[in-house]
Tab-separated table of C-alpha atoms in Angstrom:
chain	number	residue	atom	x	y	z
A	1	UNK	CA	-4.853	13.154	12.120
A	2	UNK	CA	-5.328	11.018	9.445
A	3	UNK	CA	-7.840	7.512	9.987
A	4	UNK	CA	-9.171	4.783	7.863
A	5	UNK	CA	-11.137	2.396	8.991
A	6	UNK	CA	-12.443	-1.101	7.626
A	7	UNK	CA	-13.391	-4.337	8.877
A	8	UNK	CA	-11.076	-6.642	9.837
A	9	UNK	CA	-12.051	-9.864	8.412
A	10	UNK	CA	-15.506	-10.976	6.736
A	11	UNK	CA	-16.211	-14.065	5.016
A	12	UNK	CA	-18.720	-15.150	2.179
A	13	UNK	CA	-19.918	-17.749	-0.072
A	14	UNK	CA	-18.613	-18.706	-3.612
A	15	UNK	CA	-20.884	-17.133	-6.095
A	16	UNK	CA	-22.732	-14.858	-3.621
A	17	UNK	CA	-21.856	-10.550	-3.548
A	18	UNK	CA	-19.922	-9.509	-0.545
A	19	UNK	CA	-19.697	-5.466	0.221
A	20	UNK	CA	-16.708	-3.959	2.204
A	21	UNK	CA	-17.207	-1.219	3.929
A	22	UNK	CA	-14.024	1.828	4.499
A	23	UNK	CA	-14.711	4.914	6.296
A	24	UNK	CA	-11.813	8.095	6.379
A	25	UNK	CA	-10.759	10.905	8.163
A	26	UNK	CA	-8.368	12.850	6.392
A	27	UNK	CA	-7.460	16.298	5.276
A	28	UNK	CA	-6.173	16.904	1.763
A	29	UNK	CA	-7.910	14.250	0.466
A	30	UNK	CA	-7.283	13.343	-3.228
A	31	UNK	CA	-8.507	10.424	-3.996
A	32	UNK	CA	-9.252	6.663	-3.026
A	33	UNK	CA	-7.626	3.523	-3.663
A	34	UNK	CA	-8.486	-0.048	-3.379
A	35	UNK	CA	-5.762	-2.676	-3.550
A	36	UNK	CA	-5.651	-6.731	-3.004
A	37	UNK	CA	-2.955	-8.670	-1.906
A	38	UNK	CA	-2.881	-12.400	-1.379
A	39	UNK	CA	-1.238	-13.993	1.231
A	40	UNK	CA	2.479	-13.491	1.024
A	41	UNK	CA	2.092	-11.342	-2.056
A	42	UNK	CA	2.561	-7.783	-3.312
A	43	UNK	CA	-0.806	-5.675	-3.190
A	44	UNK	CA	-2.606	-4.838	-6.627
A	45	UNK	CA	-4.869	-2.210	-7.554
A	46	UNK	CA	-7.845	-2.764	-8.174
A	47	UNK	CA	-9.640	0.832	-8.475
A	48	UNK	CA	-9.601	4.277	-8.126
A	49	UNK	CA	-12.691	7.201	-6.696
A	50	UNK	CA	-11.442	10.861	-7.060
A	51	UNK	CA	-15.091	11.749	-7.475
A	52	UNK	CA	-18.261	10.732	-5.784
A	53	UNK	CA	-20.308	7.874	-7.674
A	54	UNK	CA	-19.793	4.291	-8.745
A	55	UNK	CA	-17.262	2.782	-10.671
A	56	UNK	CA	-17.250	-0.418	-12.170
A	57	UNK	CA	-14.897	-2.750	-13.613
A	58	UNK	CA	-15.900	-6.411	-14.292
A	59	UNK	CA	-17.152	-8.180	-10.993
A	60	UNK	CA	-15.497	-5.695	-8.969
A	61	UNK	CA	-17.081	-1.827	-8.267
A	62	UNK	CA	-15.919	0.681	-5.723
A	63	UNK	CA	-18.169	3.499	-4.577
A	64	UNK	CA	-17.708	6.840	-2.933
A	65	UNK	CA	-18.726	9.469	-1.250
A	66	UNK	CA	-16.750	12.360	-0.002
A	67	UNK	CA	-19.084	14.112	2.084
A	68	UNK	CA	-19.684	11.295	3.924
A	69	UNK	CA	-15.881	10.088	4.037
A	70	UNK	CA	-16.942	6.455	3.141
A	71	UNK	CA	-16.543	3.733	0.524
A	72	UNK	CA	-16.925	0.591	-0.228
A	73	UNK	CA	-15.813	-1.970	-2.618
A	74	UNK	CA	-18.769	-4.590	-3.713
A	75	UNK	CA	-17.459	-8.063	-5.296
A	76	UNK	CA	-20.085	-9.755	-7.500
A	77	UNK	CA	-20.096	-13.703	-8.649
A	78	UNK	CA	-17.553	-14.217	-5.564
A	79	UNK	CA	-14.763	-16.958	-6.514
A	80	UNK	CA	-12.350	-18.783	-4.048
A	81	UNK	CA	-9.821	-16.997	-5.808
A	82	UNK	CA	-11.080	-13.620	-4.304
A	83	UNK	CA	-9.772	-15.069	-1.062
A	84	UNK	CA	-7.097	-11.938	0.666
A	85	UNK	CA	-7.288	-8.641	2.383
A	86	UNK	CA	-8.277	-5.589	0.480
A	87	UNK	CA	-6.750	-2.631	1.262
A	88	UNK	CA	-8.713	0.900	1.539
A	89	UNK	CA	-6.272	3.601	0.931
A	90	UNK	CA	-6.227	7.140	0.363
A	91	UNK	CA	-4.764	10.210	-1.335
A	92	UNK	CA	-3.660	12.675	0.538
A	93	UNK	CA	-2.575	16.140	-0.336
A	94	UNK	CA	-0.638	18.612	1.570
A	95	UNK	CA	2.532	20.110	0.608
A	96	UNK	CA	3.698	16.873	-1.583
A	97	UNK	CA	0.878	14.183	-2.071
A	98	UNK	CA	1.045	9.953	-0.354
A	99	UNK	CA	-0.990	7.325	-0.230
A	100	UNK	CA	-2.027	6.555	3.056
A	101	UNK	CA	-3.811	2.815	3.610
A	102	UNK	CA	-6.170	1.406	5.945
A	103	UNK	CA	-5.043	-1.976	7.936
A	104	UNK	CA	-6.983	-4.292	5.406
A	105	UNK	CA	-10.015	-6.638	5.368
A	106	UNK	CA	-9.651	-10.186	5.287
A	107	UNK	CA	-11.839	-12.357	2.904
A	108	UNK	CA	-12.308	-15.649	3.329
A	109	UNK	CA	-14.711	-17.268	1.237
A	110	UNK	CA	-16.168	-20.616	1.656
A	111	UNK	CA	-17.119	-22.815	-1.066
B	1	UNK	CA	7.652	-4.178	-18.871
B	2	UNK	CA	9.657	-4.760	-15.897
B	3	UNK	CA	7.721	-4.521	-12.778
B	4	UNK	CA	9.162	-3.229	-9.053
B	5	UNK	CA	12.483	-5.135	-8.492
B	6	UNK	CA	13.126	-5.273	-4.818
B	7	UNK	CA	16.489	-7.067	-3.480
B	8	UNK	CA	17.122	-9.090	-1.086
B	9	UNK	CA	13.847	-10.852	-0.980
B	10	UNK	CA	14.832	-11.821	2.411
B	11	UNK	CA	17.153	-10.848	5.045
B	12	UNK	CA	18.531	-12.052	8.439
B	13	UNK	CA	19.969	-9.538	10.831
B	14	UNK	CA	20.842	-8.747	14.521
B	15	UNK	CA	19.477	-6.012	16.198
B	16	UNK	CA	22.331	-3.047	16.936
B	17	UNK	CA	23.237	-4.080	12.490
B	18	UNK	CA	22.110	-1.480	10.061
B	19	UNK	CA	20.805	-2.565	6.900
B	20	UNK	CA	20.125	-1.512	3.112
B	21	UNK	CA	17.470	-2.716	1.056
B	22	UNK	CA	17.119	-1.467	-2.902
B	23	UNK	CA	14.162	-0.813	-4.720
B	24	UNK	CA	14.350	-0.237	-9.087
B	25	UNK	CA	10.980	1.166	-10.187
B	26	UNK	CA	9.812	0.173	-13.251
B	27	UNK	CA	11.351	2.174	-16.061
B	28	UNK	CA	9.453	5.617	-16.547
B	29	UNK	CA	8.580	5.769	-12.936
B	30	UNK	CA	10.014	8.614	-11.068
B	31	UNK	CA	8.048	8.424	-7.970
B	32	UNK	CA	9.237	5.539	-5.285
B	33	UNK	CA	7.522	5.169	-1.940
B	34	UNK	CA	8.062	3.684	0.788
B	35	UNK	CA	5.891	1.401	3.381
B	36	UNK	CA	6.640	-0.881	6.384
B	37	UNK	CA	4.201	-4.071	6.737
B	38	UNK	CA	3.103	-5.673	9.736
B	39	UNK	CA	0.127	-8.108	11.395
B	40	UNK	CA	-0.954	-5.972	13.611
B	41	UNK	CA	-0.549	-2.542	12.017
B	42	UNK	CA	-0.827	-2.740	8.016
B	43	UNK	CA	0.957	-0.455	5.980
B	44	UNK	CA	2.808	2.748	7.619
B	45	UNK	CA	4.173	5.239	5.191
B	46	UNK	CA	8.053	6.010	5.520
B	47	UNK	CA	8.694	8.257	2.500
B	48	UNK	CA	8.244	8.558	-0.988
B	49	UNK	CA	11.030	10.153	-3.256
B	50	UNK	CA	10.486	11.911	-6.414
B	51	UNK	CA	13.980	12.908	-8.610
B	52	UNK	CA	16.199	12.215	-6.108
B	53	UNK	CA	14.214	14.502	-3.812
B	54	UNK	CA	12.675	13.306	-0.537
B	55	UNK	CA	9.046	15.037	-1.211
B	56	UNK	CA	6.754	13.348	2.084
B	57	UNK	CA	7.833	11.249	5.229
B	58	UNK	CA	6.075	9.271	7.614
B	59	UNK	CA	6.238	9.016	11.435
B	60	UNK	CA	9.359	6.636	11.967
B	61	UNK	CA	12.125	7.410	13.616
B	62	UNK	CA	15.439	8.803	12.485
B	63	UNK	CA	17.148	5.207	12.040
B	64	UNK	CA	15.324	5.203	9.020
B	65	UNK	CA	16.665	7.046	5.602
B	66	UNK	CA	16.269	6.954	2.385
B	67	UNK	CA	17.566	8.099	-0.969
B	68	UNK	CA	16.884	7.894	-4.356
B	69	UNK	CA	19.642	8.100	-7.473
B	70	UNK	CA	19.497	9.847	-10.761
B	71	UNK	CA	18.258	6.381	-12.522
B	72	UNK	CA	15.426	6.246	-9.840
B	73	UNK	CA	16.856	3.713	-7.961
B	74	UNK	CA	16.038	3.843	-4.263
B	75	UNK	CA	17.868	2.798	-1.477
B	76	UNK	CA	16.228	2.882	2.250
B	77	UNK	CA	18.740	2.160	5.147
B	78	UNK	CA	17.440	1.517	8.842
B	79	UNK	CA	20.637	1.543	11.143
B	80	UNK	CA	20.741	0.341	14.721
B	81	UNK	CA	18.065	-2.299	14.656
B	82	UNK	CA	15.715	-3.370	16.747
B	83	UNK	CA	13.445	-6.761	17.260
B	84	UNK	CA	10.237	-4.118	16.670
B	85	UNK	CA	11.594	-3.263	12.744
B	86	UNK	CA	11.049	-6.925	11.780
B	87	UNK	CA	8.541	-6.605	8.861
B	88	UNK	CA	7.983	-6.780	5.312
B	89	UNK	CA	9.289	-3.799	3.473
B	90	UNK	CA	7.131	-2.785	0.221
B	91	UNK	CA	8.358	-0.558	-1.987
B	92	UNK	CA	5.637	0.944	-4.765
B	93	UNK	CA	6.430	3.123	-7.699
B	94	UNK	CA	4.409	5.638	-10.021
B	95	UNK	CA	3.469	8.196	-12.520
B	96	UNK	CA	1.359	10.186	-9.489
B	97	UNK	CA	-1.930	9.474	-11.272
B	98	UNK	CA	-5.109	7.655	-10.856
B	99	UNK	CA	-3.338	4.267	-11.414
B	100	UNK	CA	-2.133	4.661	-8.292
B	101	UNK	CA	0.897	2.218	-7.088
B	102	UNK	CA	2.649	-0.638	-8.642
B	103	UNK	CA	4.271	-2.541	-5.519
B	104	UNK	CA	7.141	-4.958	-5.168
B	105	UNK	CA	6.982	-7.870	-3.998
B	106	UNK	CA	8.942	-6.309	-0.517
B	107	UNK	CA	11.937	-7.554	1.323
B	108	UNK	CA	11.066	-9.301	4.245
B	109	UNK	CA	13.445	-8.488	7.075
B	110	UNK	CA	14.141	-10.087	10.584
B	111	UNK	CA	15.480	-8.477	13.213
B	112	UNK	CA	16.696	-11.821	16.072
């Protein structure tokens, strides 16, 4: 079957660097998403790992590593702003391709 | 550029009702998928349609459909409700590349 895995909730401190974690299972896999979504709000991406290495984009950089079936998304210079659940999700591939997501981390951070 | 128009925003129903909720991609966009959103188990894939063809479909039961016109409208129906389909319903278009999904912001239903 197909599992992702992340932390449920973690919380951190304005200005500090916070590092979620996402481990998969999957076959077909073709890529990895990251998405945030506010409270009561659409989800956003935010980046995308078809290969293993980092990728950065302004505070925010998501690393992965296939043979390992892990990532993680690290958020630098944290603002209260980066408070809401980030959403591992993956690629898929088997006769047609979808995006499969994990349940979602909750970030809280505290002033 | 437009984004993902989803109508209604919100809906009322009572469980045994069917109900249709719409979903315009934004223009270009021939891929629309599908998810259900809830607390407790995130977001479940229904199905994603590609020119009017169903291409993928998740594990949900046959009281949900979809179907997608020649303009790339999509339409998902769920007939014969039950308390257990309340949820928000997020609809996400794309081009099937690395820019991965551009969601609506979802019709919440409620099933009472």
């Amino acid at each position: 079957g197909q599992n992702i895995d992340q932390p449920t909730e973690m919380t951190a401190t304005e200005g500090a660097i916070v590092q979620i974690n996402c481990t998969y299972q999957t076959s077909g896999f073709n890529g990895l998403f990251w998405y945030q979504q506010h409270a009561g709000e659409a989800p956003t991406f935010l980046s995308y790992n078809v290969l293993d290495g980092l990728e950065e984009k302004g505070r925010f950089s998501s690393f992965l590593s296939r043979s390992k079936g892990y990532s993680y998304l690290l958020l630098k210079e944290l603002q209260m702003k980066d408070s809401a659940s980030y959403l591992c999700a993956v690629r898929v591939y088997s006769s047609a391709s979808k995006i499969i997501f994990g349940s979602g981390t909750r970030l809280s951070i505290r002033p | 550029k437009a984004g993902v128009t989803q109508t209604p925003r919100y809906l009322i129903k009572t469980r045994g009702q069917q109900v249709t909720l719409s979903c315009s991609p934004i223009s270009g966009h021939r891929s629309v998928s599908w998810y259900q959103q809830t607390p407790g188990q995130g977001l479940q894939f229904l199905f994603e349609y590609f020119s009017e063809t169903q291409r993928n479909k998740g594990n949900f039961p046959g009281r949900f459909s979809g179907r997608q016109f020649s303009n790339s409208r999509s339409e998902m129906n769920v007939s014969t409700l039950e308390l257990g389909d309340s949820a928000l319903y997020l609809c996400a278009s794309s081009l099937g590349d690395s820019r991965g999904y551009t969601f609506g912001s979802g019709t919440r239903l409620t099933v009472v």
